[in-house]
Coordinates of C-alpha atoms and ligand atoms in Angstrom, one line a residue:
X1 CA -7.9 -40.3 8.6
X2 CA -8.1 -37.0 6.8
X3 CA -5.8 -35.0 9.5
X4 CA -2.6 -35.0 11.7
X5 CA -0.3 -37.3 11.8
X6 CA -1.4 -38.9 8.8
X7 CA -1.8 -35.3 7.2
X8 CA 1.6 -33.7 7.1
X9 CA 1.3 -30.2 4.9
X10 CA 5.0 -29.8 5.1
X11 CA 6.2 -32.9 3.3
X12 CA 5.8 -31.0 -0.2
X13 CA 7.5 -28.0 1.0
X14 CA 10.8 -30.5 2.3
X15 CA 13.8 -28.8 -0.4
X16 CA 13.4 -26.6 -3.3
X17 CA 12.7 -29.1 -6.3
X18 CA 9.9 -30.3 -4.2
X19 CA 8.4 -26.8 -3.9
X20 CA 8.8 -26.2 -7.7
X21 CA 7.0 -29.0 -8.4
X22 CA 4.1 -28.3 -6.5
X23 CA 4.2 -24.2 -7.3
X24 CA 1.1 -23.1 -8.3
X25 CA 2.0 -19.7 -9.5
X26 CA 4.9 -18.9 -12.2
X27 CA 6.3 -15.4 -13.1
X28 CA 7.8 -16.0 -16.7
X29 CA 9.4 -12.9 -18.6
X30 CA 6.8 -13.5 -21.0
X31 CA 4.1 -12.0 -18.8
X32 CA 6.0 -8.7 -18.4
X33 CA 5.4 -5.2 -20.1
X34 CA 7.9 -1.9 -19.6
X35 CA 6.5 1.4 -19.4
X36 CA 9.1 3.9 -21.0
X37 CA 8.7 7.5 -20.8
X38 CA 9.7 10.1 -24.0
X39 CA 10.5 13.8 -23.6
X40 CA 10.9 16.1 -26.0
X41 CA 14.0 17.3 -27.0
X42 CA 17.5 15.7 -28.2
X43 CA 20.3 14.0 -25.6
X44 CA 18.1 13.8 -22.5
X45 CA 18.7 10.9 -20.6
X46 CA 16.8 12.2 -16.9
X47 CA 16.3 9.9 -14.1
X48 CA 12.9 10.9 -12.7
X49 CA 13.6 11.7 -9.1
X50 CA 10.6 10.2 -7.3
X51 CA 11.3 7.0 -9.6
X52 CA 15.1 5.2 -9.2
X53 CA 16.3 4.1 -12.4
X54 CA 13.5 4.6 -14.5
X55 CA 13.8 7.4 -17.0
X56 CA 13.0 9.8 -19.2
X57 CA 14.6 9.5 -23.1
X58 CA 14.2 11.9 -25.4
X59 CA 13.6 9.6 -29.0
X60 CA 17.0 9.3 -30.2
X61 CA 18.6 7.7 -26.5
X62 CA 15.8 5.3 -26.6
X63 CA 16.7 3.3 -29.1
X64 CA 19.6 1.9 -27.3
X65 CA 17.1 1.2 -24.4
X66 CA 14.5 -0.5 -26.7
X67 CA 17.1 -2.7 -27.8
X68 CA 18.3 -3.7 -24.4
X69 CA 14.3 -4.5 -23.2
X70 CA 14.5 -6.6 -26.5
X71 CA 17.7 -8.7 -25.5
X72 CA 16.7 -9.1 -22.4
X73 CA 13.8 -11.5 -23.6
X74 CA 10.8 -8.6 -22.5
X75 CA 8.0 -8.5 -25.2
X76 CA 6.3 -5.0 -25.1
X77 CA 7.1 -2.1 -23.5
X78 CA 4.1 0.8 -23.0
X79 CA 4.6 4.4 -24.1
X80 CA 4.1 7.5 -22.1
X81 CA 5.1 11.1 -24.1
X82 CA 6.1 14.2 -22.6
X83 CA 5.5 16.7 -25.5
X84 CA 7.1 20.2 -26.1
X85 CA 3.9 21.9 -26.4
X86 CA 0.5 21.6 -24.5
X87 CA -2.5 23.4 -24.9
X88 CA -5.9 23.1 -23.8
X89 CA -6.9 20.4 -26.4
X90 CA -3.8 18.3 -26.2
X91 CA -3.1 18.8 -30.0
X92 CA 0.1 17.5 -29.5
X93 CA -0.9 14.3 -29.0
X94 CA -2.3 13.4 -32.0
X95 CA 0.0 15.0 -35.2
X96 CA 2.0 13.3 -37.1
X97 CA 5.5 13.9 -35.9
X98 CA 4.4 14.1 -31.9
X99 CA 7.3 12.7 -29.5
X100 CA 5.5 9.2 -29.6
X101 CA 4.7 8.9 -33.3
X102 CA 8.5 9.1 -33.7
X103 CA 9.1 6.7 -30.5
X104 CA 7.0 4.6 -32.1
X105 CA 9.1 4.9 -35.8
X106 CA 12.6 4.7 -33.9
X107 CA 11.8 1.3 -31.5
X108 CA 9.8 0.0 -35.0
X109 CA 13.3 0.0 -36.8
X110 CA 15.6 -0.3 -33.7
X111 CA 13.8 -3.5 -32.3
X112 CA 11.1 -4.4 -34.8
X113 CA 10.4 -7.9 -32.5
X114 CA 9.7 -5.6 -30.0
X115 CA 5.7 -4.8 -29.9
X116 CA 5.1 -1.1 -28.8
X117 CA 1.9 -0.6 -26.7
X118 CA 1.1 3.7 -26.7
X119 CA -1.0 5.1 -23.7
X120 CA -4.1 6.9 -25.2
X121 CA -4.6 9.8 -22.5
X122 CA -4.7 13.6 -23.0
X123 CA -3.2 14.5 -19.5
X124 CA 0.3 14.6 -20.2
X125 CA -0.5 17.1 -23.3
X126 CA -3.4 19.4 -22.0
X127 CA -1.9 22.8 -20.3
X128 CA -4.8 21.8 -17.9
X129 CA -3.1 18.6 -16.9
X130 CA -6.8 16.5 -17.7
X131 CA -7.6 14.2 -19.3
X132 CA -9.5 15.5 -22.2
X133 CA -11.4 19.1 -22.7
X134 CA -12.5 20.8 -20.0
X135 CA -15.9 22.5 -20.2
X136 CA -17.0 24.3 -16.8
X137 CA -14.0 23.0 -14.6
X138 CA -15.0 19.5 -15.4
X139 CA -13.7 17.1 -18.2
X140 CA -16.3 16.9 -20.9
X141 CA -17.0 13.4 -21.5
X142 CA -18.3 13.4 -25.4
X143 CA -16.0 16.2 -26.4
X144 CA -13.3 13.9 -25.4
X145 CA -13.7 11.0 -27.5
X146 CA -13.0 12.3 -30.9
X147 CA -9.4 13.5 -29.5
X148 CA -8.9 9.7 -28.0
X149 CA -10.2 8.2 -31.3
X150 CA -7.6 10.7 -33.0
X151 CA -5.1 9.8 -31.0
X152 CA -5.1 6.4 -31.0
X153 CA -5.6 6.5 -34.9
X154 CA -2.1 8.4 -35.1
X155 CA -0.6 6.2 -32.8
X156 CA -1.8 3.3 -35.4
X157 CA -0.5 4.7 -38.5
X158 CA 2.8 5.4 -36.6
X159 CA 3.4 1.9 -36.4
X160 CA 1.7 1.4 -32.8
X161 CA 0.8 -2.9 -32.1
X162 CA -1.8 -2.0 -29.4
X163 CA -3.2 0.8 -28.1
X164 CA -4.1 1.6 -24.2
X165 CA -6.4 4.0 -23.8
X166 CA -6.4 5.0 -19.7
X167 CA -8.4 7.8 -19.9
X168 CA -11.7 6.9 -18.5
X169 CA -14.3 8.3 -20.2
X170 CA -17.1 6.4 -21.0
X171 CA -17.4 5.0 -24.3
X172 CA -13.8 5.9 -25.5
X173 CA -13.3 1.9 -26.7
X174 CA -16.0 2.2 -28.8
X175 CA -14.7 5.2 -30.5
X176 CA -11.0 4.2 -30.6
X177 CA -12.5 0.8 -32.1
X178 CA -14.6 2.7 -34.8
X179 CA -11.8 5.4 -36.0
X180 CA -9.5 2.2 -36.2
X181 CA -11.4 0.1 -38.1
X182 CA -12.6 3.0 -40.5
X183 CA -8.8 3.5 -41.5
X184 CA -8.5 -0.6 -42.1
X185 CA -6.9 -1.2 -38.8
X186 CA -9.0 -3.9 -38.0
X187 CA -6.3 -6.2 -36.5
X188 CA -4.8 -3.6 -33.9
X189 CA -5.8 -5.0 -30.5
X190 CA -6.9 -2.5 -27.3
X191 CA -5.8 -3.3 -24.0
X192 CA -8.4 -0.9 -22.2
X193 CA -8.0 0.7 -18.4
X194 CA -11.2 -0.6 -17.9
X195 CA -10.7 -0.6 -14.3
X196 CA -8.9 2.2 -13.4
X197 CA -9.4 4.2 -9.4
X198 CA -8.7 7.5 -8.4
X199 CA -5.5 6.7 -6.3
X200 CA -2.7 8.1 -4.6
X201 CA -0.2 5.3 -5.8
X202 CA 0.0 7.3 -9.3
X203 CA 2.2 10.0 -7.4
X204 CA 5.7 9.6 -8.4
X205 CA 4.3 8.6 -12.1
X206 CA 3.0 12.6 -12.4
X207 CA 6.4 13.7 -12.1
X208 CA 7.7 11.6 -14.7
X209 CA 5.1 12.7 -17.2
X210 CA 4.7 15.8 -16.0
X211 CA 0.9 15.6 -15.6
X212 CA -0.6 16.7 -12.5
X213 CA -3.8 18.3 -12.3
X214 CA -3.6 21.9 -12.4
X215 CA -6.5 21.9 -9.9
X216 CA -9.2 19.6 -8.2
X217 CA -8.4 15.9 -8.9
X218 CA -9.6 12.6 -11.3
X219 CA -12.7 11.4 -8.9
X220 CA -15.1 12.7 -11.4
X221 CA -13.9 10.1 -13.8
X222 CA -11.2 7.6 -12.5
X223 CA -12.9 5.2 -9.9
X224 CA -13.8 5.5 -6.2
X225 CA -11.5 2.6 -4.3
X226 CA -13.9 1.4 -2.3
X227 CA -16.1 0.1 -5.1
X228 CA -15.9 -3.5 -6.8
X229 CA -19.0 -4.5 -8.4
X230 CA -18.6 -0.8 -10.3
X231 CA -15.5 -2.5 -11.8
X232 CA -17.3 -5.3 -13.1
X233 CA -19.5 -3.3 -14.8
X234 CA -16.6 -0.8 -16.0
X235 CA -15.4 -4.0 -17.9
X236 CA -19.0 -5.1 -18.8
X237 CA -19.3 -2.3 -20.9
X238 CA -15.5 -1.8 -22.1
X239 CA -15.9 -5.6 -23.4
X240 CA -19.3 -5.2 -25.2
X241 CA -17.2 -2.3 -26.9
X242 CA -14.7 -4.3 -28.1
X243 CA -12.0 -4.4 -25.6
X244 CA -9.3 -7.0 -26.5
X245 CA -7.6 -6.8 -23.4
X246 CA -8.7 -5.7 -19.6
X247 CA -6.4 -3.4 -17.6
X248 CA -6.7 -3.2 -13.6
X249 CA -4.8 -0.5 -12.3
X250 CA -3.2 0.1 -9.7
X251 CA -2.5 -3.6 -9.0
X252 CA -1.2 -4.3 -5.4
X253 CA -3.9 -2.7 -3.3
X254 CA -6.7 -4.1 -5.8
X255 CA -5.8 -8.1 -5.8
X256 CA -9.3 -8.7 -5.1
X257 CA -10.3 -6.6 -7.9
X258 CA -8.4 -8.8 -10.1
X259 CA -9.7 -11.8 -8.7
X260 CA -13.0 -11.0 -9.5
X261 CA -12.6 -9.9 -12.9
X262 CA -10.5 -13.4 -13.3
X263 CA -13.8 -15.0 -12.3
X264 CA -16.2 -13.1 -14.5
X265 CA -15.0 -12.5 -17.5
X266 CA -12.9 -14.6 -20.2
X267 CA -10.7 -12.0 -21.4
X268 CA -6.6 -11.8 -20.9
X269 CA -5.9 -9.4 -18.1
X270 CA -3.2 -6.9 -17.4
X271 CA -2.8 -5.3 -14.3
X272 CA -0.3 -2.3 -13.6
X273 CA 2.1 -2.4 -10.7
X274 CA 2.3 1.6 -10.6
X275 CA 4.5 4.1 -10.0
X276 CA 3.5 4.7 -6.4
X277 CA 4.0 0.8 -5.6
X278 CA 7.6 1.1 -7.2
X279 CA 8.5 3.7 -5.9
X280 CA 7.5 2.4 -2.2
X281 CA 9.8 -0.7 -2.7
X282 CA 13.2 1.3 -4.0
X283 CA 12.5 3.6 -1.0
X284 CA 12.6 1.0 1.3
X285 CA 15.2 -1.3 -0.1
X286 CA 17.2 2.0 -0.2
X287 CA 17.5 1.8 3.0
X288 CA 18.5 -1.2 3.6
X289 CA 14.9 -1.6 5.5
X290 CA 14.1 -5.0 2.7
X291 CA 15.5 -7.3 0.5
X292 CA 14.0 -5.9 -3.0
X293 CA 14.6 -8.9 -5.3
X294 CA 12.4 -11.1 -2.8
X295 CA 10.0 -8.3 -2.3
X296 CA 9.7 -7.7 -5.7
X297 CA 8.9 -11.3 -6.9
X298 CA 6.3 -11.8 -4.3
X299 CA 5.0 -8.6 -5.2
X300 CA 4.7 -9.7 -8.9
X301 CA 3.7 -13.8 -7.9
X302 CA 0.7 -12.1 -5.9
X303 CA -0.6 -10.3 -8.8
X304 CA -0.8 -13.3 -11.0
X305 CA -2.2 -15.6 -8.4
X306 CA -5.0 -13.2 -7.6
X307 CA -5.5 -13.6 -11.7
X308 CA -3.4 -11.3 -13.9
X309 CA -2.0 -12.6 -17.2
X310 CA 0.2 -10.0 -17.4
X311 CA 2.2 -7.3 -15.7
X312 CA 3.0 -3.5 -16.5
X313 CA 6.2 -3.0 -14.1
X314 CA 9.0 -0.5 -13.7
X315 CA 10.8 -3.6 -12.4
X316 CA 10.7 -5.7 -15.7
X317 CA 13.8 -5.3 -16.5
X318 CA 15.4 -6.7 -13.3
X319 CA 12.7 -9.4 -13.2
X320 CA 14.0 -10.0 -16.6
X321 CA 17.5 -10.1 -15.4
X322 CA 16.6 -12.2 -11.8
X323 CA 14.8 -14.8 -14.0
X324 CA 18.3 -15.8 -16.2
X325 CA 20.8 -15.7 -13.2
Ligands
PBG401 C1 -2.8 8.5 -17.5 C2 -2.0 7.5 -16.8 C3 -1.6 7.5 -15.4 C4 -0.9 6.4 -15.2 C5 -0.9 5.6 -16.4 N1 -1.6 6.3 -17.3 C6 -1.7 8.6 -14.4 C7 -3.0 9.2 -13.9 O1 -4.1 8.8 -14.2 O2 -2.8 10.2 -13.2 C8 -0.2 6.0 -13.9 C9 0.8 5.0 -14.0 C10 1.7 4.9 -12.8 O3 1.4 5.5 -11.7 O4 2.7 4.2 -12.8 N2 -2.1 8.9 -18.7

């Protein structure tokens, strides 16, 4: 007993309702977040060249969008900005009327069901293209986190449902949670990049929020790929912080990354499927070379069996779309 030909594997797998019923794994709109990028400007409507279909709205075309994400069942989409100005302290990022205070304003009234994650980062509004202030050709870590905590804070009183900060510095959950809570937004969850590496999959994403590094690169803050028990301890301390939710990022080339976090820690994950891994599959598919809709749900099925809760994707909508057919 216990093997062939008593043991047949294959009797579950006989015709589809017998595979459903034994599926392990389920990919469920629910689990999806859209990233949505907003430019500057009035009428703009641009397709971001490295990126099919995804594109970049200035805040009056994206209502129509939000409201589409909206009907088609998605919960949250993520906010990048691509501001008129930058300068060497991102000030645009945190006043008042900045291109994603008013995003956040415009999706509030046009989808108000809709919950509007912001991305707390400095590198799409430094002139520098880092991440926060740069001190001796090097990002200054402390002088940083007063900008985030600003930032964030901005986003909040814009109307923001959770902020994202993905800009690595240490201690910048701490200080996001501090500037929150001192201006009664005690409630407002943060989904930190806890786990984010220095990686080559970001590509295409830099030209669509115009935020490549004027010179050098991220290694002195974003994370070296090789390393895993680093990332444990990245969300160690993001957690003890007061993280609310742990990012991994990118997601396809570090399913073993999210694995481990799944088995360590208690906390929902996200994990970003990111520009570079998009952009990979529409290339190919393109072509002709594979079938994108299958690719793209094993894609998305991998990442929540290795242990992800929930999924940043340029392909939501589809998903969205695949899932009601
Ligand atoms: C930083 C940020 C980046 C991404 C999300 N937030 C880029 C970077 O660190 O260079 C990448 C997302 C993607 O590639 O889809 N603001």
């Amino acid at each position: 007993m216990g093997g062939f030909p008593q043991v047949r594997m294959r009797r579950l797998r006989k015709n589809e309702p017998m595979r459903r019923l034994f599926r392990e794994t389920s990919l469920g709109v629910d689990d999806l977040i859209y990233p949505l990028f907003v430019i500057h400007g009035r009428g703009v409507r641009r397709e971001v060249e490295s990126m099919p279909e995804v594109f970049q709205y200035s805040v009056d075309k994206l209502t129509r969008e939000a409201k589409e994400v909206a009907a088609l069942g998605i919960n949250a989409v993520l906010l990048f900005g691509i501001p008129q100005e930058k300068d060497e302290v991102g000030s645009s990022a945190y006043q008042p009327d900045g291109v994603i205070q008013q995003a956040i304003r415009a999706i509030k009234k046009a989808a108000p069901g809709l919950l509007v994650i912001t991305d707390i980062c400095l590198c799409e509004y430094t002139s520098h293209g880092y991440c926060g202030v740069v001190v001796d050709g090097d990002v200054d870590n402390d002088k940083t986190l007063d900008l985030l905590a600003r930032m964030a804070l901005s986003h909040a009183e814009a109307g923001a449902d959770i902020v994202a900060p993905s800009d690595m510095m240490d201690g910048r959950v701490k200080a996001i949670r501090e500037a929150l809570d001192g201006s009664g937004f005690i409630n407002l969850p943060i989904m930190s990049y806890a786990v984010k590496y220095a990686s080559a999959f970001y590509g295409p994403f830099r030209d669509a929020a115009q935020s490549v590094p004027q010179f050098g690169d991220r290694r002195s803050y974003q994370m070296d790929s090789a390393n895993v028990r680093e990332a444990l301890r990245e969300v160690e301390q993001d957690v003890a912080e007061g993280a609310d939710i742990i990012m991994i990022k990118p997601a396809l080339a570090y399913l073993d990354v999210i694995r481990k976090v799944r088995d360590t820690f208690n906390h929902p994950i996200a994990a970003y499927n990111v520009s570079g891994e998009y952009s990979m599959v529409k290339a190919a598919a393109s072509r002709g070379w594979i079938d994108e809709r299958r690719i793209v749900m094993e894609i998305l099925t991998s990442i929540k069996r290795a242990g992800a809760d929930i999924i940043v994707t340029y392909h939501a909508k589809d998903v969205a779309r695949w899932l009601i057919e």
